[in-house]
PDB file of C-alpha atoms in Angstrom:
ATOM      1  CA  UNK C   9     157.083  37.664  73.716  1.00 44.00           C
ATOM      2  CA  UNK C  10     159.966  38.338  75.843  1.00 45.00           C
ATOM      3  CA  UNK C  11     163.522  37.196  74.526  1.00 44.00           C
ATOM      4  CA  UNK C  12     166.045  35.256  76.012  1.00 43.00           C
ATOM      5  CA  UNK C  13     168.671  37.981  76.374  1.00 48.00           C
ATOM      6  CA  UNK C  14     166.430  40.362  77.671  1.00 60.00           C
ATOM      7  CA  UNK C  15     165.246  38.482  80.312  1.00 61.00           C
ATOM      8  CA  UNK C  16     168.918  37.402  81.658  1.00 60.00           C
ATOM      9  CA  UNK C  17     169.764  41.056  82.332  1.00 63.00           C
ATOM     10  CA  UNK C  18     166.304  41.452  84.573  1.00 73.00           C
ATOM     11  CA  UNK C  19     166.518  40.748  88.056  1.00 75.00           C
ATOM     12  CA  UNK C  20     164.300  40.163  90.770  1.00 81.00           C
ATOM     13  CA  UNK C  21     163.475  42.825  93.678  1.00 82.00           C
ATOM     14  CA  UNK C  22     160.533  41.355  95.703  1.00 88.00           C
ATOM     15  CA  UNK C  23     161.151  40.849  99.158  1.00 90.00           C
ATOM     16  CA  UNK C  24     159.829  38.096 101.241  1.00 92.00           C
ATOM     17  CA  UNK C  25     156.713  40.040 102.645  1.00 94.00           C
ATOM     18  CA  UNK C  26     155.922  40.442  98.686  1.00 93.00           C
ATOM     19  CA  UNK C  27     156.058  36.495  98.178  1.00 94.00           C
ATOM     20  CA  UNK C  28     153.967  36.189 101.318  1.00 95.00           C
ATOM     21  CA  UNK C  29     151.177  38.732 100.178  1.00 95.00           C
ATOM     22  CA  UNK C  30     150.547  37.213  96.494  1.00 95.00           C
ATOM     23  CA  UNK C  31     150.907  33.559  98.019  1.00 96.00           C
ATOM     24  CA  UNK C  32     148.126  34.553 100.317  1.00 95.00           C
ATOM     25  CA  UNK C  33     146.475  37.150  98.192  1.00 95.00           C
ATOM     26  CA  UNK C  34     146.025  34.734  95.173  1.00 95.00           C
ATOM     27  CA  UNK C  35     145.920  31.469  96.841  1.00 95.00           C
ATOM     28  CA  UNK C  36     148.937  30.268  95.334  1.00 96.00           C
ATOM     29  CA  UNK C  37     149.141  26.634  95.620  1.00 96.00           C
ATOM     30  CA  UNK C  38     151.494  25.621  98.471  1.00 95.00           C
ATOM     31  CA  UNK C  39     151.859  22.099  97.010  1.00 95.00           C
ATOM     32  CA  UNK C  40     154.048  23.933  94.142  1.00 96.00           C
ATOM     33  CA  UNK C  41     156.361  25.179  96.721  1.00 96.00           C
ATOM     34  CA  UNK C  42     156.332  28.949  95.953  1.00 96.00           C
ATOM     35  CA  UNK C  43     159.914  30.343  97.151  1.00 95.00           C
ATOM     36  CA  UNK C  44     161.554  33.839  96.995  1.00 92.00           C
ATOM     37  CA  UNK C  45     164.353  33.939  94.252  1.00 88.00           C
ATOM     38  CA  UNK C  46     167.833  35.339  95.347  1.00 84.00           C
ATOM     39  CA  UNK C  47     168.135  38.948  94.516  1.00 80.00           C
ATOM     40  CA  UNK C  48     170.702  38.612  91.685  1.00 79.00           C
ATOM     41  CA  UNK C  49     168.413  35.708  90.167  1.00 83.00           C
ATOM     42  CA  UNK C  50     167.073  35.914  86.645  1.00 84.00           C
ATOM     43  CA  UNK C  51     163.779  34.090  85.523  1.00 86.00           C
ATOM     44  CA  UNK C  52     165.930  32.262  83.088  1.00 85.00           C
ATOM     45  CA  UNK C  53     167.682  30.272  82.709  1.00 85.00           C
ATOM     46  CA  UNK C  54     165.584  27.881  85.227  1.00 85.00           C
ATOM     47  CA  UNK C  55     166.630  26.571  88.563  1.00 86.00           C
ATOM     48  CA  UNK C  56     166.014  22.661  88.035  1.00 89.00           C
ATOM     49  CA  UNK C  57     162.549  21.827  89.014  1.00 93.00           C
ATOM     50  CA  UNK C  58     161.452  25.520  89.105  1.00 95.00           C
ATOM     51  CA  UNK C  59     160.040  27.936  86.889  1.00 95.00           C
ATOM     52  CA  UNK C  60     159.215  31.767  87.073  1.00 93.00           C
ATOM     53  CA  UNK C  61     156.058  33.383  87.349  1.00 93.00           C
ATOM     54  CA  UNK C  62     155.552  37.118  87.117  1.00 91.00           C
ATOM     55  CA  UNK C  63     153.611  38.909  89.725  1.00 91.00           C
ATOM     56  CA  UNK C  64     152.097  41.500  87.032  1.00 85.00           C
ATOM     57  CA  UNK C  65     149.842  38.851  85.783  1.00 85.00           C
ATOM     58  CA  UNK C  66     148.384  37.996  88.759  1.00 88.00           C
ATOM     59  CA  UNK C  67     147.392  41.477  89.960  1.00 82.00           C
ATOM     60  CA  UNK C  68     146.843  43.237  86.425  1.00 77.00           C
ATOM     61  CA  UNK C  69     145.925  40.576  84.472  1.00 78.00           C
ATOM     62  CA  UNK C  70     143.800  38.031  85.632  1.00 84.00           C
ATOM     63  CA  UNK C  71     146.464  35.104  86.240  1.00 85.00           C
ATOM     64  CA  UNK C  72     145.802  32.193  88.646  1.00 93.00           C
ATOM     65  CA  UNK C  73     147.482  28.911  89.336  1.00 96.00           C
ATOM     66  CA  UNK C  74     146.684  26.085  88.380  1.00 96.00           C
ATOM     67  CA  UNK C  75     146.681  27.384  84.741  1.00 95.00           C
ATOM     68  CA  UNK C  76     143.532  26.904  82.421  1.00 93.00           C
ATOM     69  CA  UNK C  77     143.515  23.931  79.815  1.00 94.00           C
ATOM     70  CA  UNK C  78     142.876  26.277  77.360  1.00 90.00           C
ATOM     71  CA  UNK C  79     146.079  28.760  78.002  1.00 90.00           C
ATOM     72  CA  UNK C  80     148.656  25.398  78.383  1.00 93.00           C
ATOM     73  CA  UNK C  81     147.212  24.097  74.942  1.00 90.00           C
ATOM     74  CA  UNK C  82     147.770  27.875  73.340  1.00 87.00           C
ATOM     75  CA  UNK C  83     151.585  27.964  74.899  1.00 90.00           C
ATOM     76  CA  UNK C  84     152.044  24.474  73.386  1.00 90.00           C
ATOM     77  CA  UNK C  85     150.737  24.697  70.412  1.00 84.00           C
ATOM     78  CA  UNK C  86     152.942  28.209  69.428  1.00 84.00           C
ATOM     79  CA  UNK C  87     155.789  26.407  71.327  1.00 87.00           C
ATOM     80  CA  UNK C  88     156.288  29.078  73.971  1.00 89.00           C
ATOM     81  CA  UNK C  89     157.049  28.875  77.616  1.00 93.00           C
ATOM     82  CA  UNK C  90     154.864  30.485  80.455  1.00 92.00           C
ATOM     83  CA  UNK C  91     157.742  32.742  81.781  1.00 90.00           C
ATOM     84  CA  UNK C  92     158.626  34.104  78.751  1.00 88.00           C
ATOM     85  CA  UNK C  93     155.231  35.666  77.742  1.00 85.00           C
ATOM     86  CA  UNK C  94     154.095  39.436  78.155  1.00 79.00           C
ATOM     87  CA  UNK C  95     151.524  39.993  80.279  1.00 73.00           C
ATOM     88  CA  UNK C  96     149.732  41.781  78.058  1.00 71.00           C
ATOM     89  CA  UNK C  97     149.752  38.764  75.342  1.00 72.00           C
ATOM     90  CA  UNK C  98     148.798  36.292  78.557  1.00 75.00           C
ATOM     91  CA  UNK C  99     145.770  39.136  79.383  1.00 70.00           C
ATOM     92  CA  UNK C 100     144.656  38.372  75.559  1.00 68.00           C
ATOM     93  CA  UNK C 101     144.230  34.631  76.120  1.00 69.00           C
ATOM     94  CA  UNK C 102     142.566  35.378  79.520  1.00 59.00           C
ATOM     95  CA  UNK C 103     140.007  37.446  77.576  1.00 53.00           C
ATOM     96  CA  UNK C 104     139.724  34.446  74.758  1.00 54.00           C
ATOM     97  CA  UNK C 105     139.212  32.059  77.159  1.00 53.00           C
ATOM     98  CA  UNK C 106     136.452  34.021  78.876  1.00 50.00           C
ATOM     99  CA  UNK C 107     134.632  34.082  75.655  1.00 45.00           C
ATOM    100  CA  UNK C 108     135.764  37.583  74.605  1.00 42.00           C
ATOM    101  CA  UNK C 109     138.495  38.937  72.502  1.00 38.00           C
ATOM    102  CA  UNK C 110     140.304  42.096  73.702  1.00 42.00           C
ATOM    103  CA  UNK C 111     142.445  45.163  72.922  1.00 42.00           C
ATOM    104  CA  UNK C 112     144.881  47.037  74.696  1.00 43.00           C
ATOM    105  CA  UNK C 113     145.256  50.681  75.739  1.00 43.00           C
ATOM    106  CA  UNK C 114     147.909  51.278  78.375  1.00 53.00           C
ATOM    107  CA  UNK C 115     151.394  50.030  78.847  1.00 58.00           C
ATOM    108  CA  UNK C 116     152.588  48.440  82.191  1.00 63.00           C
ATOM    109  CA  UNK C 117     156.360  49.193  83.066  1.00 68.00           C
ATOM    110  CA  UNK C 118     158.664  47.175  84.926  1.00 71.00           C
ATOM    111  CA  UNK C 119     156.773  43.803  84.715  1.00 77.00           C
ATOM    112  CA  UNK C 120     159.431  41.525  84.588  1.00 82.00           C
ATOM    113  CA  UNK C 121     161.743  42.610  87.645  1.00 83.00           C
ATOM    114  CA  UNK C 122     159.020  41.156  90.340  1.00 87.00           C
ATOM    115  CA  UNK C 123     158.524  36.995  90.246  1.00 91.00           C
ATOM    116  CA  UNK C 124     158.067  33.836  92.621  1.00 94.00           C
ATOM    117  CA  UNK C 125     159.389  30.333  91.279  1.00 95.00           C
ATOM    118  CA  UNK C 126     157.019  27.925  91.906  1.00 97.00           C
ATOM    119  CA  UNK C 127     157.527  24.021  90.884  1.00 96.00           C
ATOM    120  CA  UNK C 128     157.292  23.342  87.544  1.00 96.00           C
ATOM    121  CA  UNK C 129     154.657  20.844  87.414  1.00 96.00           C
ATOM    122  CA  UNK C 130     152.090  23.304  86.835  1.00 96.00           C
ATOM    123  CA  UNK C 131     152.952  23.351  83.095  1.00 96.00           C
ATOM    124  CA  UNK C 132     153.930  20.169  80.829  1.00 95.00           C
ATOM    125  CA  UNK C 133     156.790  18.843  81.273  1.00 92.00           C
ATOM    126  CA  UNK C 134     157.677  19.109  77.223  1.00 92.00           C
ATOM    127  CA  UNK C 135     156.966  22.978  77.581  1.00 92.00           C
ATOM    128  CA  UNK C 136     159.999  24.403  75.934  1.00 86.00           C
ATOM    129  CA  UNK C 137     161.508  27.936  75.763  1.00 87.00           C
ATOM    130  CA  UNK C 138     161.363  29.505  72.216  1.00 83.00           C
ATOM    131  CA  UNK C 139     164.409  31.339  71.396  1.00 80.00           C
ATOM    132  CA  UNK C 140     165.446  33.623  68.291  1.00 75.00           C
ATOM    133  CA  UNK C 141     166.652  30.514  66.309  1.00 75.00           C
ATOM    134  CA  UNK C 142     164.100  28.050  67.291  1.00 73.00           C
ATOM    135  CA  UNK C 143     162.279  26.949  64.190  1.00 73.00           C
ATOM    136  CA  UNK C 144     158.721  27.928  63.514  1.00 69.00           C
ATOM    137  CA  UNK C 145     155.789  25.757  65.104  1.00 67.00           C
ATOM    138  CA  UNK C 146     154.374  22.563  62.620  1.00 69.00           C
ATOM    139  CA  UNK C 147     151.648  24.472  60.034  1.00 74.00           C
ATOM    140  CA  UNK C 148     148.159  23.515  60.828  1.00 74.00           C
ATOM    141  CA  UNK C 149     146.891  20.010  59.858  1.00 75.00           C
ATOM    142  CA  UNK C 150     145.339  19.356  56.849  1.00 78.00           C
ATOM    143  CA  UNK C 151     141.825  18.858  58.058  1.00 81.00           C
ATOM    144  CA  UNK C 152     141.889  22.235  60.244  1.00 79.00           C
ATOM    145  CA  UNK C 153     138.932  24.867  59.137  1.00 83.00           C
ATOM    146  CA  UNK C 154     138.788  28.249  60.056  1.00 82.00           C
ATOM    147  CA  UNK C 155     135.292  29.022  62.033  1.00 84.00           C
ATOM    148  CA  UNK C 156     134.533  32.492  60.288  1.00 88.00           C
ATOM    149  CA  UNK C 157     131.401  32.529  62.374  1.00 87.00           C
ATOM    150  CA  UNK C 158     133.014  31.805  65.981  1.00 75.00           C
ATOM    151  CA  UNK C 159     136.085  34.677  64.465  1.00 76.00           C
ATOM    152  CA  UNK C 160     133.991  37.402  63.763  1.00 82.00           C
ATOM    153  CA  UNK C 161     131.797  36.597  67.461  1.00 74.00           C
ATOM    154  CA  UNK C 162     135.088  37.222  69.003  1.00 70.00           C
ATOM    155  CA  UNK C 163     135.723  40.468  67.151  1.00 71.00           C
ATOM    156  CA  UNK C 164     132.021  41.378  67.885  1.00 72.00           C
ATOM    157  CA  UNK C 165     132.667  40.942  71.372  1.00 66.00           C
ATOM    158  CA  UNK C 166     135.877  42.764  71.850  1.00 63.00           C
ATOM    159  CA  UNK C 167     136.415  44.763  75.472  1.00 62.00           C
ATOM    160  CA  UNK C 168     138.810  46.501  77.301  1.00 64.00           C
ATOM    161  CA  UNK C 169     141.578  44.463  79.077  1.00 68.00           C
ATOM    162  CA  UNK C 170     141.093  45.268  82.829  1.00 72.00           C
ATOM    163  CA  UNK C 171     141.555  43.399  86.362  1.00 78.00           C
ATOM    164  CA  UNK C 172     138.181  41.124  86.699  1.00 82.00           C
ATOM    165  CA  UNK C 173     136.724  40.829  90.603  1.00 83.00           C
ATOM    166  CA  UNK C 174     137.301  37.273  91.868  1.00 87.00           C
ATOM    167  CA  UNK C 175     133.853  36.520  91.125  1.00 84.00           C
ATOM    168  CA  UNK C 176     133.971  37.000  87.316  1.00 84.00           C
ATOM    169  CA  UNK C 177     137.481  34.908  87.325  1.00 88.00           C
ATOM    170  CA  UNK C 178     135.436  32.068  89.459  1.00 89.00           C
ATOM    171  CA  UNK C 179     132.443  32.281  86.493  1.00 86.00           C
ATOM    172  CA  UNK C 180     135.029  31.822  83.843  1.00 86.00           C
ATOM    173  CA  UNK C 181     136.345  28.997  85.492  1.00 90.00           C
ATOM    174  CA  UNK C 182     140.029  30.352  86.079  1.00 91.00           C
ATOM    175  CA  UNK C 183     139.937  30.826  89.327  1.00 93.00           C
ATOM    176  CA  UNK C 184     139.167  28.936  92.576  1.00 93.00           C
ATOM    177  CA  UNK C 185     139.117  31.349  95.433  1.00 92.00           C
ATOM    178  CA  UNK C 186     135.562  30.904  96.084  1.00 89.00           C
ATOM    179  CA  UNK C 187     134.710  29.360 100.017  1.00 88.00           C
ATOM    180  CA  UNK C 188     131.023  28.450  99.511  1.00 86.00           C
ATOM    181  CA  UNK C 189     131.112  25.278  97.183  1.00 80.00           C
ATOM    182  CA  UNK C 190     127.748  24.508  97.219  1.00 86.00           C
ATOM    183  CA  UNK C 191     126.680  28.221  95.722  1.00 87.00           C
ATOM    184  CA  UNK C 192     127.448  29.453  92.432  1.00 85.00           C
ATOM    185  CA  UNK C 193     127.616  33.483  91.435  1.00 81.00           C
ATOM    186  CA  UNK C 194     125.226  35.313  89.653  1.00 82.00           C
ATOM    187  CA  UNK C 195     125.031  38.936  88.677  1.00 80.00           C
ATOM    188  CA  UNK C 196     122.136  40.935  88.369  1.00 77.00           C
ATOM    189  CA  UNK C 197     122.221  44.037  86.155  1.00 69.00           C
ATOM    190  CA  UNK C 198     119.612  47.302  85.959  1.00 65.00           C
ATOM    191  CA  UNK C 199     116.128  46.088  86.329  1.00 65.00           C
ATOM    192  CA  UNK C 200     117.085  43.362  88.299  1.00 65.00           C
ATOM    193  CA  UNK C 201     117.911  41.139  84.852  1.00 72.00           C
ATOM    194  CA  UNK C 202     120.542  38.039  85.518  1.00 78.00           C
ATOM    195  CA  UNK C 203     123.595  38.460  83.359  1.00 76.00           C
ATOM    196  CA  UNK C 204     125.329  35.633  81.800  1.00 75.00           C
ATOM    197  CA  UNK C 205     129.410  35.877  82.130  1.00 75.00           C
ATOM    198  CA  UNK C 206     129.464  37.520  78.263  1.00 73.00           C
ATOM    199  CA  UNK C 207     127.357  40.181  79.281  1.00 74.00           C
ATOM    200  CA  UNK C 208     129.265  41.016  82.442  1.00 74.00           C
ATOM    201  CA  UNK C 209     132.605  41.259  80.565  1.00 72.00           C
ATOM    202  CA  UNK C 210     131.041  43.959  78.431  1.00 71.00           C
ATOM    203  CA  UNK C 211     130.642  46.464  81.152  1.00 71.00           C
ATOM    204  CA  UNK C 212     133.248  49.399  81.275  1.00 69.00           C
ATOM    205  CA  UNK C 213     133.477  48.772  85.290  1.00 69.00           C
ATOM    206  CA  UNK C 214     132.544  46.372  88.192  1.00 70.00           C
ATOM    207  CA  UNK C 215     131.922  49.282  90.534  1.00 66.00           C
ATOM    208  CA  UNK C 216     128.723  50.312  89.629  1.00 63.00           C
ATOM    209  CA  UNK C 217     126.259  50.491  92.491  1.00 62.00           C
ATOM    210  CA  UNK C 218     123.694  49.083  90.167  1.00 62.00           C
ATOM    211  CA  UNK C 219     124.955  45.587  90.256  1.00 71.00           C
ATOM    212  CA  UNK C 220     123.624  42.771  92.386  1.00 76.00           C
ATOM    213  CA  UNK C 221     125.751  40.281  92.930  1.00 77.00           C
ATOM    214  CA  UNK C 222     124.643  37.039  94.507  1.00 79.00           C
ATOM    215  CA  UNK C 223     125.769  33.831  95.903  1.00 84.00           C
ATOM    216  CA  UNK C 224     122.968  31.320  93.923  1.00 86.00           C
ATOM    217  CA  UNK C 225     122.802  27.792  95.635  1.00 89.00           C
ATOM    218  CA  UNK C 226     123.258  25.092  93.037  1.00 88.00           C
ATOM    219  CA  UNK C 227     120.496  22.899  91.840  1.00 89.00           C
ATOM    220  CA  UNK C 228     120.348  19.696  94.156  1.00 88.00           C
ATOM    221  CA  UNK C 229     122.129  16.925  92.479  1.00 89.00           C
ATOM    222  CA  UNK C 230     124.867  18.820  90.788  1.00 90.00           C
ATOM    223  CA  UNK C 231     128.485  18.854  91.862  1.00 90.00           C
ATOM    224  CA  UNK C 232     129.823  21.636  93.834  1.00 89.00           C
ATOM    225  CA  UNK C 233     130.801  24.775  91.563  1.00 88.00           C
ATOM    226  CA  UNK C 234     134.755  24.500  92.611  1.00 90.00           C
ATOM    227  CA  UNK C 235     134.522  20.645  91.072  1.00 92.00           C
ATOM    228  CA  UNK C 236     133.297  22.291  87.683  1.00 90.00           C
ATOM    229  CA  UNK C 237     136.283  24.442  87.565  1.00 92.00           C
ATOM    230  CA  UNK C 238     138.781  22.438  88.222  1.00 94.00           C
ATOM    231  CA  UNK C 239     137.739  20.491  85.367  1.00 95.00           C
ATOM    232  CA  UNK C 240     138.613  23.729  83.403  1.00 94.00           C
ATOM    233  CA  UNK C 241     142.371  23.577  85.029  1.00 97.00           C
ATOM    234  CA  UNK C 242     145.308  22.229  83.779  1.00 96.00           C
ATOM    235  CA  UNK C 243     145.910  19.201  86.594  1.00 96.00           C
ATOM    236  CA  UNK C 244     149.405  20.012  88.546  1.00 96.00           C
ATOM    237  CA  UNK C 245     151.514  16.971  88.263  1.00 94.00           C
ATOM    238  CA  UNK C 246     152.521  14.776  90.667  1.00 92.00           C
ATOM    239  CA  UNK C 247     156.240  15.501  92.202  1.00 88.00           C
ATOM    240  CA  UNK C 248     159.018  13.492  91.338  1.00 75.00           C
ATOM    241  CA  UNK C 249     160.660  12.166  94.537  1.00 54.00           C
ATOM    242  CA  UNK C 250     164.109  12.684  93.109  1.00 42.00           C
ATOM    243  CA  UNK C 251     166.741  15.783  94.896  1.00 38.00           C
ATOM    244  CA  UNK C 252     166.228  19.124  92.858  1.00 41.00           C
ATOM    245  CA  UNK C 253     162.964  18.348  91.805  1.00 36.00           C
ATOM    246  CA  UNK C 254     159.932  20.514  92.947  1.00 37.00           C
ATOM    247  CA  UNK C 255     161.354  21.085  96.285  1.00 37.00           C
ATOM    248  CA  UNK C 256     163.776  23.188  96.402  1.00 38.00           C
ATOM    249  CA  UNK C 257     164.091  25.730  99.221  1.00 41.00           C
ATOM    250  CA  UNK C 258     165.407  29.354  99.474  1.00 43.00           C
ATOM    251  CA  UNK C 259     168.913  28.223 101.058  1.00 39.00           C
ATOM    252  CA  UNK C 260     169.461  25.845  98.482  1.00 40.00           C
ATOM    253  CA  UNK C 261     169.087  28.732  95.819  1.00 45.00           C
ATOM    254  CA  UNK C 262     171.253  30.684  97.356  1.00 41.00           C
ATOM    255  CA  UNK C 263     174.275  27.868  98.013  1.00 41.00           C
ATOM    256  CA  UNK C 264     173.577  27.464  94.384  1.00 42.00           C
ATOM    257  CA  UNK C 265     174.355  31.230  93.741  1.00 40.00           C
ATOM    258  CA  UNK C 266     177.349  31.319  95.811  1.00 40.00           C
TER     259      UNK C 266
END
């Protein structure tokens, strides 16, 4: 987890073309008013009504907006803010979210110098920024039970953190980038055996010519697949109808910095 003093000296270098590319490539909701930070702007302290989102979390660690409910619950439990998480830490949570524990094999440099600003309505209003002097989270409730079988299963299913194809993220109910609402993804491996998500996550590579990825029509009477996916996502809060909340423009940000 990155600390406050470190992030306060990391400045954004993303340009407008880069912003447009990330918004289009990863379908960042325009309702969150994604904007480009000023060149001398740090991710912390926050602009009122905005939070910073690191671009590395999109293109390397399977991060999408809206967030999953699972991710939000984990961050809220540990009382840490999304914007101060190391991308590898988020990648671990993402992998667990998709039913598989993870391990890291390489580093990622310069991940703090490219970020976009989005409305803070994509996270809970009481999500806090953890400081070095912050107290530890509350202890586990008395009725908490450690599930050894689940823990053992997560360790057994250990796999490499890697960039997943978008259809895997859709299958994992993490991404909504899918244009065929009446269909869902299926993956056939060797001997045309259909894989579930757990089996797919065990693959070392998704570039194999032996994989057959298809779109299968939803059973009659079932809701569109994206409806199922969205049930797994944290709902974006409605905008607050006041100046300085959620609708800041780039011009206002520059004016604020002058």
